[in-house]
CSV table of N, CA and C in Angstrom, one decimal:
chain,number,residue,atom,x,y,z
A,25,MET,N,61.4,55.6,46.7
A,25,MET,CA,62.6,56.6,46.6
A,25,MET,C,61.9,57.6,45.6
A,26,SER,N,62.5,58.6,46.2
A,26,SER,CA,62.3,59.9,45.4
A,26,SER,C,63.3,60.0,44.1
A,27,ALA,N,63.0,60.5,43.4
A,27,ALA,CA,64.0,60.7,41.5
A,27,ALA,C,65.1,61.2,43.1
A,28,GLU,N,65.4,62.7,43.5
A,28,GLU,CA,66.5,63.5,43.9
A,28,GLU,C,67.1,62.2,44.7
A,29,LEU,N,66.5,61.7,45.7
A,29,LEU,CA,66.8,60.9,46.3
A,29,LEU,C,68.1,59.8,45.7
A,30,GLN,N,67.5,59.2,44.8
A,30,GLN,CA,67.9,58.1,43.4
A,30,GLN,C,69.1,58.7,42.9
A,31,TYR,N,69.2,60.1,42.7
A,31,TYR,CA,70.2,60.6,41.9
A,31,TYR,C,71.2,61.0,43.1
A,32,ILE,N,70.8,61.2,43.9
A,32,ILE,CA,71.8,62.0,44.9
A,32,ILE,C,72.7,60.2,45.6
A,33,TRP,N,71.8,59.6,45.4
A,33,TRP,CA,72.8,58.0,45.8
A,33,TRP,C,73.3,57.3,44.4
A,34,SER,N,72.8,58.0,43.5
A,34,SER,CA,73.8,57.2,42.6
A,34,SER,C,75.2,58.1,42.3
A,35,ARG,N,75.3,59.5,42.7
A,35,ARG,CA,76.2,59.8,43.0
A,35,ARG,C,77.4,59.3,44.1
A,36,VAL,N,77.0,59.3,44.9
A,36,VAL,CA,77.6,58.7,46.0
A,36,VAL,C,78.1,57.0,45.9
A,37,GLN,N,77.4,56.7,45.2
A,37,GLN,CA,78.0,55.2,44.5
A,37,GLN,C,79.1,55.7,44.0
A,38,ALA,N,79.2,56.4,42.9
A,38,ALA,CA,80.2,56.7,42.2
A,38,ALA,C,81.2,56.6,42.6
A,39,GLU,N,81.3,57.7,43.6
A,39,GLU,CA,82.2,58.3,44.8
A,39,GLU,C,83.2,57.1,45.6
A,40,LEU,N,81.9,56.1,46.1
A,40,LEU,CA,82.4,54.9,46.5
A,40,LEU,C,82.8,54.0,46.0
A,41,ALA,N,82.6,53.8,44.8
A,41,ALA,CA,83.4,52.8,43.3
A,41,ALA,C,84.8,53.2,43.0
A,42,ALA,N,84.8,54.3,43.2
A,42,ALA,CA,86.3,55.0,43.2
A,42,ALA,C,87.2,54.6,44.2
A,43,ALA,N,86.6,55.2,45.3
A,43,ALA,CA,87.4,55.4,46.4
A,43,ALA,C,87.9,53.4,47.0
A,44,ILE,N,87.0,52.3,46.6
A,44,ILE,CA,87.7,50.9,46.9
A,44,ILE,C,87.9,50.2,45.8
A,45,GLU,N,88.0,48.9,46.2
A,45,GLU,CA,88.6,48.4,45.0
A,45,GLU,C,87.0,47.7,44.4
A,46,ASP,N,87.0,47.2,43.3
A,46,ASP,CA,85.4,46.8,42.7
A,46,ASP,C,84.6,45.6,43.4
A,47,SER,N,85.4,44.6,43.8
A,47,SER,CA,85.1,43.1,44.3
A,47,SER,C,84.4,43.9,46.1
A,48,SER,N,85.3,44.9,46.2
A,48,SER,CA,84.8,45.3,47.9
A,48,SER,C,83.4,46.1,47.9
A,49,TYR,N,83.5,46.8,47.3
A,49,TYR,CA,82.4,47.8,46.5
A,49,TYR,C,81.1,46.8,46.0
A,50,ARG,N,81.0,45.8,44.8
A,50,ARG,CA,80.1,45.1,44.7
A,50,ARG,C,79.7,44.3,46.0
A,51,ILE,N,80.2,43.7,46.8
A,51,ILE,CA,80.1,42.8,47.8
A,51,ILE,C,79.2,43.6,49.1
A,52,TRP,N,79.9,44.5,49.4
A,52,TRP,CA,79.7,45.7,50.8
A,52,TRP,C,78.9,46.5,50.4
A,53,LEU,N,79.1,47.4,49.7
A,53,LEU,CA,78.4,48.7,49.8
A,53,LEU,C,77.6,48.7,48.6
A,54,SER,N,77.6,48.1,47.4
A,54,SER,CA,76.4,48.6,46.2
A,54,SER,C,75.1,47.6,46.6
A,55,PRO,N,75.2,46.6,47.9
A,55,PRO,CA,73.5,46.1,47.8
A,55,PRO,C,72.6,47.0,49.1
A,56,LEU,N,73.5,48.0,49.2
A,56,LEU,CA,73.0,49.5,50.5
A,56,LEU,C,72.3,49.7,49.4
A,57,ILE,N,70.9,50.1,50.0
A,57,ILE,CA,70.1,50.7,49.5
A,57,ILE,C,69.2,52.1,50.6
A,58,PRO,N,69.3,53.3,50.0
A,58,PRO,CA,69.1,54.2,50.4
A,58,PRO,C,67.5,54.6,50.8
A,59,ARG,N,67.4,55.2,51.5
A,59,ARG,CA,65.6,55.3,52.3
A,59,ARG,C,65.2,56.3,52.8
A,60,GLU,N,66.2,57.2,53.1
A,60,GLU,CA,65.8,58.7,53.7
A,60,GLU,C,66.9,59.8,53.4
A,61,LEU,N,66.8,61.1,53.1
A,61,LEU,CA,68.0,62.0,53.4
A,61,LEU,C,67.1,63.2,54.0
A,62,ALA,N,67.4,63.5,55.5
A,62,ALA,CA,66.4,64.4,56.0
A,62,ALA,C,67.6,65.2,57.2
A,63,ASP,N,67.4,66.4,57.2
A,63,ASP,CA,68.2,67.0,58.8
A,63,ASP,C,70.0,66.7,58.5
A,64,GLY,N,70.2,66.5,57.3
A,64,GLY,CA,71.9,66.0,57.4
A,64,GLY,C,71.8,64.9,57.8
A,65,VAL,N,70.9,64.0,57.4
A,65,VAL,CA,71.4,62.5,58.1
A,65,VAL,C,70.8,61.5,56.8
A,66,LEU,N,71.6,60.6,55.9
A,66,LEU,CA,71.5,60.0,55.0
A,66,LEU,C,71.4,58.3,55.5
A,67,THR,N,69.7,57.9,55.1
A,67,THR,CA,69.5,56.8,55.9
A,67,THR,C,70.0,55.6,54.9
A,68,LEU,N,70.6,54.6,54.8
A,68,LEU,CA,70.7,53.5,54.0
A,68,LEU,C,70.6,51.9,54.7
A,69,GLU,N,69.7,51.6,54.0
A,69,GLU,CA,69.3,50.1,54.6
A,69,GLU,C,70.5,49.1,54.3
A,70,ALA,N,71.1,48.4,55.5
A,70,ALA,CA,71.8,46.8,54.7
A,70,ALA,C,70.8,45.5,55.2
A,71,THR,N,71.3,44.5,55.1
A,71,THR,CA,71.0,43.7,55.7
A,71,THR,C,71.5,43.4,57.4
A,72,PRO,N,70.8,42.4,58.2
A,72,PRO,CA,71.4,42.6,59.1
A,72,PRO,C,72.5,41.9,59.7
A,73,GLN,N,72.9,41.0,58.4
A,73,GLN,CA,74.3,40.1,58.6
A,73,GLN,C,75.3,41.0,58.1
A,74,THR,N,75.2,42.3,57.7
A,74,THR,CA,76.3,43.1,56.9
A,74,THR,C,76.4,44.5,57.8
A,75,GLN,N,75.2,44.8,58.7
A,75,GLN,CA,75.3,46.3,58.8
A,75,GLN,C,76.4,46.7,60.0
A,76,ARG,N,76.4,45.6,60.6
A,76,ARG,CA,77.4,46.2,61.7
A,76,ARG,C,79.2,46.6,60.8
A,77,TRP,N,79.6,45.4,60.2
A,77,TRP,CA,80.5,45.4,59.7
A,77,TRP,C,80.7,46.5,58.7
A,78,VAL,N,79.8,46.7,57.9
A,78,VAL,CA,79.9,47.7,57.2
A,78,VAL,C,79.9,49.3,57.7
A,79,ALA,N,78.9,49.3,58.6
A,79,ALA,CA,79.1,50.7,59.4
A,79,ALA,C,80.6,50.8,60.1
A,80,ASP,N,81.2,50.0,60.8
A,80,ASP,CA,82.5,49.7,61.0
A,80,ASP,C,83.8,50.1,60.1
A,81,ARG,N,83.5,49.1,59.1
A,81,ARG,CA,84.8,49.2,58.0
A,81,ARG,C,84.5,50.1,57.4
A,82,TYR,N,83.5,50.8,56.6
A,82,TYR,CA,83.1,52.0,55.7
A,82,TYR,C,82.6,52.6,56.1
A,83,GLY,N,82.2,53.2,57.4
A,83,GLY,CA,81.2,54.3,57.9
A,83,GLY,C,82.2,55.7,57.8
A,84,ARG,N,83.4,55.5,57.8
A,84,ARG,CA,83.7,57.1,57.5
A,84,ARG,C,84.0,57.6,55.9
A,85,LEU,N,84.6,56.1,55.1
A,85,LEU,CA,84.2,56.4,53.9
A,85,LEU,C,82.8,56.7,53.5
A,86,LEU,N,81.9,55.9,54.1
A,86,LEU,CA,80.5,56.8,53.4
A,86,LEU,C,79.9,58.4,53.8
A,87,ASN,N,80.2,58.2,55.2
A,87,ASN,CA,80.2,59.6,55.3
A,87,ASN,C,80.9,60.7,54.5
A,88,THR,N,82.2,60.3,54.3
A,88,THR,CA,83.0,61.2,53.3
A,88,THR,C,82.3,61.5,51.7
A,89,CYS,N,82.3,60.1,51.5
A,89,CYS,CA,81.5,60.7,49.9
A,89,CYS,C,80.4,61.0,49.9
A,90,ALA,N,79.4,61.0,50.7
A,90,ALA,CA,78.2,61.6,50.6
A,90,ALA,C,78.0,63.0,50.9
A,91,SER,N,79.0,63.7,52.0
A,91,SER,CA,79.4,64.9,52.2
A,91,SER,C,79.8,65.9,50.9
A,92,ARG,N,80.9,64.8,50.0
A,92,ARG,CA,81.4,65.2,48.9
A,92,ARG,C,80.6,65.7,48.1
A,93,VAL,N,79.2,64.8,47.8
A,93,VAL,CA,78.5,64.9,46.7
A,93,VAL,C,77.5,66.0,47.2
A,94,LEU,N,77.3,66.2,48.3
A,94,LEU,CA,75.8,67.4,48.6
A,94,LEU,C,76.7,68.5,49.5
A,95,SER,N,78.0,68.5,49.0
A,95,SER,CA,78.5,69.5,49.4
A,95,SER,C,78.3,70.5,51.1
A,96,HIS,N,78.2,69.2,51.6
A,96,HIS,CA,78.0,69.7,53.0
A,96,HIS,C,78.1,68.5,54.4
A,97,ASP,N,78.6,69.0,55.2
A,97,ASP,CA,78.3,67.9,56.2
A,97,ASP,C,77.5,66.9,56.1
A,98,VAL,N,77.5,65.6,55.9
A,98,VAL,CA,76.3,64.5,56.3
A,98,VAL,C,76.9,63.0,57.3
A,99,GLN,N,75.7,62.5,57.5
A,99,GLN,CA,76.2,61.8,58.7
A,99,GLN,C,75.2,60.6,57.9
A,100,VAL,N,75.7,59.4,58.0
A,100,VAL,CA,75.0,58.0,57.2
A,100,VAL,C,74.9,57.3,58.2
A,101,ARG,N,73.7,57.1,58.4
A,101,ARG,CA,73.2,56.0,59.4
A,101,ARG,C,72.8,54.9,58.7
A,102,LEU,N,73.3,53.8,59.2
A,102,LEU,CA,73.0,52.4,58.6
A,102,LEU,C,72.1,51.4,59.6
A,103,LEU,N,71.0,51.2,58.6
A,103,LEU,CA,70.0,50.2,59.6
A,103,LEU,C,69.4,48.8,58.7
A,104,THR,N,68.8,48.2,59.5
A,104,THR,CA,68.1,47.1,58.7
A,104,THR,C,66.8,47.3,58.3
A,105,PRO,N,66.6,46.1,57.9
A,105,PRO,CA,64.7,46.2,57.6
A,105,PRO,C,64.0,46.2,58.6
A,106,ALA,N,64.2,45.8,59.5
A,106,ALA,CA,63.8,45.8,61.1
A,106,ALA,C,63.8,47.5,61.9
A,107,ASP,N,64.8,47.8,61.5
A,107,ASP,CA,65.1,48.9,62.0
A,107,ASP,C,64.1,50.0,61.1
A,108,THR,N,63.8,49.5,59.9
A,108,THR,CA,63.2,50.7,59.2
A,108,THR,C,62.1,50.3,58.8
A,109,PRO,N,61.1,50.0,59.8
A,109,PRO,CA,59.3,49.5,58.9
A,109,PRO,C,59.0,50.5,58.5
A,110,GLU,N,58.7,51.7,58.6
A,110,GLU,CA,58.3,53.2,58.1
A,110,GLU,C,58.6,53.4,57.2
A,111,LEU,N,60.0,53.2,57.0
A,111,LEU,CA,60.6,54.0,55.9
A,111,LEU,C,60.9,52.3,54.6
A,112,ALA,N,60.8,51.3,55.1
A,112,ALA,CA,60.5,50.2,54.0
A,112,ALA,C,59.3,49.6,53.9
A,113,ALA,N,58.4,50.0,54.1
A,113,ALA,CA,57.3,50.0,53.8
A,113,ALA,C,56.6,49.4,52.5
A,114,ASP,N,56.9,50.4,51.8
A,114,ASP,CA,56.9,50.5,50.4
A,114,ASP,C,57.8,49.8,49.7
A,115,HIS,N,58.8,49.4,50.1
A,115,HIS,CA,59.8,48.7,50.0
A,115,HIS,C,60.1,46.8,49.9
A,116,ALA,N,60.1,46.5,48.8
A,116,ALA,CA,60.6,44.9,49.0
A,116,ALA,C,61.5,45.0,50.2
A,117,PRO,N,61.7,43.8,51.1
A,117,PRO,CA,62.9,43.6,52.6
A,117,PRO,C,64.3,43.5,51.5
A,118,VAL,N,65.5,43.7,51.8
A,118,VAL,CA,66.6,43.0,51.4
A,118,VAL,C,66.8,41.8,51.4
A,119,SER,N,66.2,41.6,52.4
A,119,SER,CA,66.5,40.0,52.6
A,119,SER,C,65.6,39.5,53.7
A,120,SER,N,65.5,38.3,53.9
A,120,SER,CA,64.8,37.9,55.5
A,120,SER,C,65.5,37.7,56.2
A,121,ALA,N,65.1,38.3,57.7
A,121,ALA,CA,65.7,38.2,58.5
A,121,ALA,C,65.8,36.8,58.8
A,122,ALA,N,67.1,36.0,59.6
A,122,ALA,CA,67.1,34.7,60.4
A,122,ALA,C,66.5,34.4,61.3
A,123,PRO,N,65.6,33.2,61.5
A,123,PRO,CA,64.6,33.3,62.5
A,123,PRO,C,64.8,33.6,63.9
A,124,PRO,N,64.7,33.4,65.1
A,124,PRO,CA,65.4,34.0,66.4
A,124,PRO,C,65.5,32.6,66.9
A,125,PRO,N,67.1,32.2,67.4
A,125,PRO,CA,67.6,31.3,67.8
A,125,PRO,C,66.3,30.3,68.8
A,126,PRO,N,66.3,28.6,69.0
A,126,PRO,CA,65.5,28.4,69.7
A,126,PRO,C,65.6,28.3,71.2
A,127,PRO,N,64.7,28.5,72.0
A,127,PRO,CA,64.8,28.7,73.5
A,127,PRO,C,66.2,27.8,74.0
A,128,PRO,N,66.6,27.7,75.4
A,128,PRO,CA,67.6,26.9,75.5
A,128,PRO,C,66.8,26.1,76.8
A,129,PRO,N,67.5,24.7,76.1
A,129,PRO,CA,67.0,23.9,77.0
A,129,PRO,C,66.4,23.9,78.6
A,130,PRO,N,65.6,23.3,79.3
A,130,PRO,CA,65.5,23.5,80.8
A,130,PRO,C,66.8,22.9,81.6
A,131,PRO,N,67.1,23.9,82.5
A,131,PRO,CA,68.4,23.1,83.5
A,131,PRO,C,67.9,22.1,84.0
A,132,PRO,N,68.7,21.1,84.4
A,132,PRO,CA,68.6,19.5,84.6
A,132,PRO,C,67.7,19.5,86.2
């Protein structure tokens, strides 16, 4: 991660932490990893288990805080390590994806 992205993300994190309860911030938003900021889109990585929930519950707050920090409209995109192999190639994965479920048994 570039020093600039790290600095921006630290400021966004401060905005997020001030906006919600500390425990909620630590559980849901603190683990997010910034991967890229390009063309008005801040790409963050979340675990596969939390990505959808965080996007649904905190997506608007993430957009608002990022836009406030950068002083222009920013869209936050939440992806999982599987969605971002080119972005995550130089980073350790957030978590291992669960193995796929076993195939269903053959019909009788």
